[in-house]
C-alpha positions as MATLAB code, in Angstrom:
seq = 'MLLSLLLVLAVLAGVAYLCFHRGKKLPADGCVFVVGADTGMGEITAYYLAKQGYVVFAGVHLPASLDRLKVAAAEFSPGCEKRVIPVQLDITSSASIAAAAKQVEQMIAERSFPIGLIATVHTAGVAIIGPAEYLPIARFRTTLDVNVLGHVETTQAFLPLIQKAVMTKVAGKWQAKKDRHGNSRHGRCIYFGTGGGVPAPSPGLLAPYMISKWGLEAFCQCLRIEMELNAKPIEAVMINPGFVKPTQLFSNGQRELEATWGMMPPIAKAEYSRHLEGAVSFILESPGTHRLEAAIAVEKAIADERPALRYFVGWDSFASPLVGLLPTALRHLILRHTFNRSTGTIPK';
ca = [
     -84.279  -34.774   22.920;
     -84.432  -31.175   21.092;
     -83.778  -29.486   24.404;
     -80.689  -31.749   25.210;
     -79.447  -31.279   21.681;
     -79.772  -27.337   22.094;
     -78.066  -27.562   25.517;
     -75.067  -29.466   24.047;
     -74.733  -27.068   21.371;
     -74.891  -24.137   23.832;
     -72.109  -25.753   25.962;
     -69.963  -26.454   22.859;
     -70.475  -22.939   21.876;
     -69.619  -21.461   25.323;
     -66.407  -23.532   25.376;
     -65.261  -22.402   21.790;
     -65.942  -18.933   22.864;
     -63.808  -19.386   25.882;
     -60.939  -21.150   23.821;
     -60.861  -18.770   20.986;
     -62.047  -15.513   21.956;
     -59.226  -13.304   22.524;
     -61.118  -10.338   24.227;
     -60.775   -6.804   22.987;
     -57.665   -5.341   21.157;
     -55.418   -3.179   23.451;
     -53.949    0.049   22.409;
     -50.407    0.020   21.239;
     -48.715    1.408   24.381;
     -45.625    0.766   26.415;
     -42.264   -0.673   25.783;
     -40.993   -3.715   24.356;
     -37.695   -5.463   24.067;
     -36.890   -7.493   21.003;
     -34.089  -10.005   21.357;
     -32.286  -10.596   18.181;
     -33.137   -7.513   15.987;
     -30.108   -7.639   14.075;
     -31.813   -9.199   11.055;
     -34.857  -11.305    9.832;
     -37.875  -11.729   11.972;
     -36.510   -9.660   14.738;
     -35.490   -6.732   12.865;
     -38.825   -6.533   10.985;
     -40.596   -7.095   14.182;
     -38.913   -4.066   15.888;
     -39.938   -1.924   13.081;
     -43.480   -3.097   12.765;
     -44.047   -2.655   16.714;
     -42.767    0.911   16.535;
     -44.839    1.824   13.753;
     -47.892    0.709   15.644;
     -46.678    2.967   18.556;
     -44.639    0.818   20.972;
     -41.222    1.877   22.229;
     -38.956   -0.897   21.003;
     -35.781   -1.593   22.627;
     -33.981   -3.461   19.963;
     -31.388   -6.142   21.438;
     -28.654   -6.353   18.804;
     -25.394   -8.635   18.813;
     -23.602   -6.900   15.962;
     -22.079   -3.329   16.877;
     -22.778   -2.136   13.380;
     -26.516   -2.846   14.106;
     -26.561    0.000   16.783;
     -26.430    2.666   13.972;
     -28.039    0.768   10.973;
     -31.565    0.033   12.638;
     -32.119    3.777   13.154;
     -31.657    4.325    9.353;
     -33.385    1.093    8.354;
     -36.351    1.902   10.867;
     -36.980    5.356    8.981;
     -36.890    3.596    5.587;
     -39.481    1.026    6.836;
     -41.694    3.674    8.070;
     -40.813    7.560    8.275;
     -40.896    8.436   11.959;
     -40.771    5.123   13.680;
     -36.927    5.370   14.038;
     -37.816    7.703   16.980;
     -39.303    4.580   18.745;
     -36.614    2.134   18.162;
     -33.759    2.025   20.615;
     -30.901   -0.144   19.799;
     -29.309   -1.865   22.812;
     -25.969   -4.190   22.561;
     -26.794   -7.756   23.628;
     -25.106  -11.105   23.453;
     -27.571  -13.700   24.899;
     -24.729  -16.154   25.568;
     -22.965  -13.747   27.999;
     -24.622  -13.471   31.347;
     -22.668   -9.920   31.868;
     -24.208   -8.831   28.535;
     -27.538   -9.810   29.638;
     -27.306   -8.106   32.927;
     -25.977   -4.854   31.200;
     -28.674   -4.673   28.797;
     -31.438   -5.153   31.442;
     -29.918   -2.357   33.483;
     -29.637   -0.116   30.457;
     -33.445   -0.678   29.513;
     -34.175    0.071   33.075;
     -32.403    3.199   33.390;
     -33.668    4.391   30.088;
     -37.421    3.848   31.368;
     -36.705    5.781   34.480;
     -34.836    8.763   32.592;
     -37.231    9.312   30.040;
     -40.613    8.948   32.034;
     -42.452    6.599   29.584;
     -46.082    6.489   30.604;
     -45.795    2.564   30.638;
     -42.695    0.647   31.269;
     -41.642   -2.736   29.739;
     -44.554   -4.642   29.124;
     -43.095   -7.581   26.835;
     -39.919   -9.197   25.623;
     -39.875  -10.880   22.131;
     -37.486  -13.696   21.740;
     -36.501  -14.157   18.004;
     -32.657  -14.748   18.133;
     -31.537  -18.071   16.968;
     -29.004  -20.283   15.112;
     -29.907  -23.237   12.727;
     -27.048  -25.798   13.050;
     -27.908  -28.656   10.575;
     -26.431  -31.894   10.081;
     -26.476  -35.687   10.803;
     -27.358  -36.237   14.227;
     -24.956  -39.574   14.593;
     -21.893  -37.657   13.483;
     -22.428  -34.042   14.481;
     -20.001  -32.948   17.051;
     -21.912  -32.339   20.568;
     -20.198  -28.976   20.511;
     -22.560  -27.882   17.908;
     -25.371  -29.197   19.883;
     -24.050  -27.115   22.857;
     -23.852  -23.876   20.674;
     -27.419  -24.299   19.704;
     -28.565  -24.779   23.094;
     -26.745  -21.812   24.450;
     -28.301  -19.409   21.823;
     -31.753  -20.932   21.028;
     -32.771  -22.065   24.656;
     -30.520  -20.939   27.585;
     -29.869  -17.544   26.359;
     -33.668  -16.763   26.085;
     -34.108  -18.274   29.551;
     -31.672  -16.053   31.080;
     -32.882  -13.058   29.128;
     -36.347  -13.689   30.612;
     -35.204  -14.113   34.002;
     -33.186  -10.723   33.810;
     -36.048   -8.692   32.059;
     -39.045  -10.439   34.030;
     -38.583   -8.128   36.887;
     -39.137   -5.007   34.658;
     -42.252   -6.332   33.352;
     -43.641   -7.234   36.697;
     -42.967   -3.605   37.681;
     -44.889   -2.243   34.843;
     -47.850   -4.376   34.724;
     -48.218   -5.731   38.458;
     -49.539   -4.470   41.824;
     -50.562   -6.063   45.078;
     -53.927   -5.265   46.523;
     -54.642   -6.881   49.884;
     -51.752   -9.490   49.517;
     -52.887  -10.531   46.019;
     -51.139   -9.773   42.483;
     -53.423   -7.662   40.197;
     -52.794   -6.063   36.760;
     -52.260   -2.321   36.823;
     -54.465    0.126   34.931;
     -52.936    1.734   31.928;
     -53.611    5.317   31.123;
     -56.447    4.076   28.943;
     -57.994    2.363   31.808;
     -57.103   -1.079   30.741;
     -55.879   -3.934   32.581;
     -52.516   -4.208   30.897;
     -51.040   -7.942   31.155;
     -47.348   -8.517   30.317;
     -46.050  -10.853   27.593;
     -42.963  -13.113   27.203;
     -43.077  -14.054   23.481;
     -40.853  -16.871   21.929;
     -40.235  -17.773   18.388;
     -40.717  -21.741   17.802;
     -40.797  -23.447   14.710;
     -43.317  -24.964   12.266;
     -46.466  -26.006   14.409;
     -44.862  -26.451   17.781;
     -44.345  -29.725   19.549;
     -47.208  -31.771   17.890;
     -45.423  -31.462   14.442;
     -43.179  -33.744   12.968;
     -39.473  -33.268   13.454;
     -37.519  -33.529    9.892;
     -34.155  -35.294    9.853;
     -30.873  -33.397    9.742;
     -32.238  -30.698   12.256;
     -31.604  -32.582   15.513;
     -29.952  -29.591   17.241;
     -32.202  -26.986   15.956;
     -35.328  -29.123   16.821;
     -34.163  -30.164   20.120;
     -33.657  -26.369   21.019;
     -36.912  -25.116   19.642;
     -38.873  -27.880   21.404;
     -37.009  -27.097   24.703;
     -37.903  -23.553   24.481;
     -41.672  -24.626   23.750;
     -41.508  -26.499   27.230;
     -40.134  -23.362   28.751;
     -42.753  -21.184   27.552;
     -45.530  -23.643   28.648;
     -43.719  -23.938   32.126;
     -43.570  -20.085   32.506;
     -47.005  -19.471   31.624;
     -48.548  -21.874   34.035;
     -46.372  -20.800   36.913;
     -47.373  -17.184   36.224;
     -50.927  -18.356   36.680;
     -50.084  -20.383   39.803;
     -49.279  -17.129   41.565;
     -52.096  -14.997   39.798;
     -49.349  -12.877   38.011;
     -50.592  -11.083   35.210;
     -48.168  -12.015   32.722;
     -48.709  -14.488   29.717;
     -46.000  -16.781   27.929;
     -46.828  -16.969   24.214;
     -45.282  -19.017   21.347;
     -44.888  -17.724   17.695;
     -44.832  -20.694   15.289;
     -43.750  -19.779   11.868;
     -43.335  -22.127    9.012;
     -40.876  -21.441    6.290;
     -40.482  -17.666    6.432;
     -38.503  -15.692    3.897;
     -36.427  -13.625    3.664;
     -34.175  -14.383    6.618;
     -30.510  -15.339    7.392;
     -31.363  -18.174    9.623;
     -31.289  -21.027    6.833;
     -28.328  -19.199    4.768;
     -26.254  -18.929    8.025;
     -27.122  -22.677    8.674;
     -25.643  -23.606    5.276;
     -22.363  -21.824    6.062;
     -22.218  -23.380    9.266;
     -22.535  -26.819    7.711;
     -19.657  -26.058    5.150;
     -17.463  -25.747    8.480;
     -19.074  -28.587   10.264;
     -18.309  -31.288    7.426;
     -14.473  -30.917    8.556;
     -15.515  -31.589   12.122;
     -17.148  -34.887   11.131;
     -15.716  -38.553    9.719;
     -15.651  -38.390    5.918;
     -18.472  -40.987    6.097;
     -20.814  -38.464    7.161;
     -20.648  -36.443    4.031;
     -20.789  -39.514    1.938;
     -24.121  -40.742    3.663;
     -25.854  -37.672    3.955;
     -24.729  -34.923    1.495;
     -27.405  -35.849   -1.082;
     -30.224  -35.899    1.920;
     -28.965  -32.253    2.652;
     -29.014  -31.327   -0.906;
     -32.664  -32.467   -1.104;
     -33.609  -30.598    1.972;
     -31.911  -27.339    0.476;
     -33.692  -27.734   -2.616;
     -37.102  -28.182   -0.982;
     -36.422  -25.027    1.157;
     -35.337  -22.893   -2.073;
     -38.299  -24.103   -3.987;
     -40.904  -23.505   -1.190;
     -42.540  -20.069   -1.565;
     -42.640  -19.326    2.183;
     -44.376  -16.636    4.091;
     -43.186  -13.193    4.283;
     -41.409  -12.365    7.605;
     -43.768   -9.484    8.174;
     -46.374  -12.062    8.946;
     -44.469  -12.989   11.979;
     -44.253   -9.452   13.236;
     -48.020   -9.144   12.779;
     -48.420  -12.245   14.906;
     -46.259  -10.650   17.616;
     -48.181   -7.447   17.768;
     -51.439   -9.685   17.896;
     -50.120  -11.613   20.914;
     -49.320   -8.396   22.568;
     -52.535   -6.702   21.962;
     -55.016   -9.689   22.294;
     -56.501   -9.332   25.825;
     -56.427  -13.075   26.212;
     -53.475  -14.370   24.163;
     -53.514  -17.823   22.858;
     -50.648  -20.107   23.881;
     -49.299  -20.071   20.281;
     -49.902  -18.057   17.155;
     -49.147  -19.748   13.594;
     -47.351  -17.934   10.844;
     -48.049  -19.555    7.417;
     -50.052  -22.302    5.724;
     -47.404  -24.746    6.623;
     -47.379  -23.923   10.170;
     -51.118  -24.787   10.258;
     -50.396  -28.060    8.326;
     -47.460  -29.525   10.297;
     -49.230  -30.595   13.406;
     -51.965  -32.296   11.358;
     -48.940  -34.216    9.728;
     -47.716  -34.796   13.186;
     -50.776  -36.750   14.138;
     -50.596  -39.071   11.331;
     -49.462  -42.599   11.886;
     -45.644  -43.059   12.095;
     -45.270  -44.748    8.389;
     -47.528  -42.107    6.702;
     -45.775  -39.096    8.637;
     -42.266  -40.520    7.446;
     -43.429  -40.906    3.887;
     -44.284  -37.280    3.667;
     -41.179  -36.081    5.152;
     -39.184  -38.408    2.754;
     -40.944  -36.441   -0.271;
     -40.680  -33.017    1.143;
     -37.903  -31.700    3.517;
     -36.277  -35.002    3.768;
     -36.164  -36.017   -0.094;
     -32.795  -37.309   -1.517;
     -31.005  -36.100   -4.651;
     -28.216  -38.411   -6.460;
     -27.835  -41.864   -5.629;
     -27.377  -44.084   -2.464;
     -23.263  -44.241   -1.938;
     -21.820  -47.827   -2.243;
];
């Protein structure tokens, strides 16, 4: 009996080791492309990775960011501005994505970096909020274009650069190249989801945003298993932040909502404005997690020899999947008293 118990414990310990042990921490070496580095989590991720020693190509949408990022990087940590290279990118434009990939490829070749592009980090996103029954379908399409399809196309454009940097064929099979430190360096495609990922509950009034984030999660998981099917040394990873501050994602969403009210029938505002006010007050009152924690999670996902599928950022990110597993009535009760709480009275 005792021997059987010890055997079971040994098996469980082995399974836990395989599931949770991430191997050694690889040195900060190589180039990384950050999609959406104008502001928020993308911006600080670019600076943080540069500070660790990576060469960071910072994909920015706003022309003003091309010059501003160098100055801001120096303020973040003197010297890291030398490793931040802004690149113009509009992820809703196929021409812009192709041009950015070509520019990065040329700069890697011209500057003779010891290691090429080892990772892409996909942080760009919009948060269009509003009631699903009235929100114009064009607002859904805008969200999907930025939050999903833009990242899919960017991945397709940059994946050949990652493969070139980390893969080689030996006897007809793909193998990871050895870096200058003798490590087998795998590539990474890292995507920003939301909350605790697919197991977490989906609050009301976030339909376009949640559809897009869960769609991106599906793409990430499909890509990861596809790389495994052909033994390609590239892992797709999710970063799942809870409420992160400061960022412009929610404030931009509020501004978008003011314009969107005019696109919906008057009854939409009459029925849902008090619920949106409750959601806004809940977000403003929540302490949130500093955006630097998201950058730290990205660096860990790149440096871990065997990365997890997802990295949680913030206590609420850890808690939300647990809430998602609760019975529907209890899950909705929690949502109605947190994010989906209401203010004011029910309209007559």
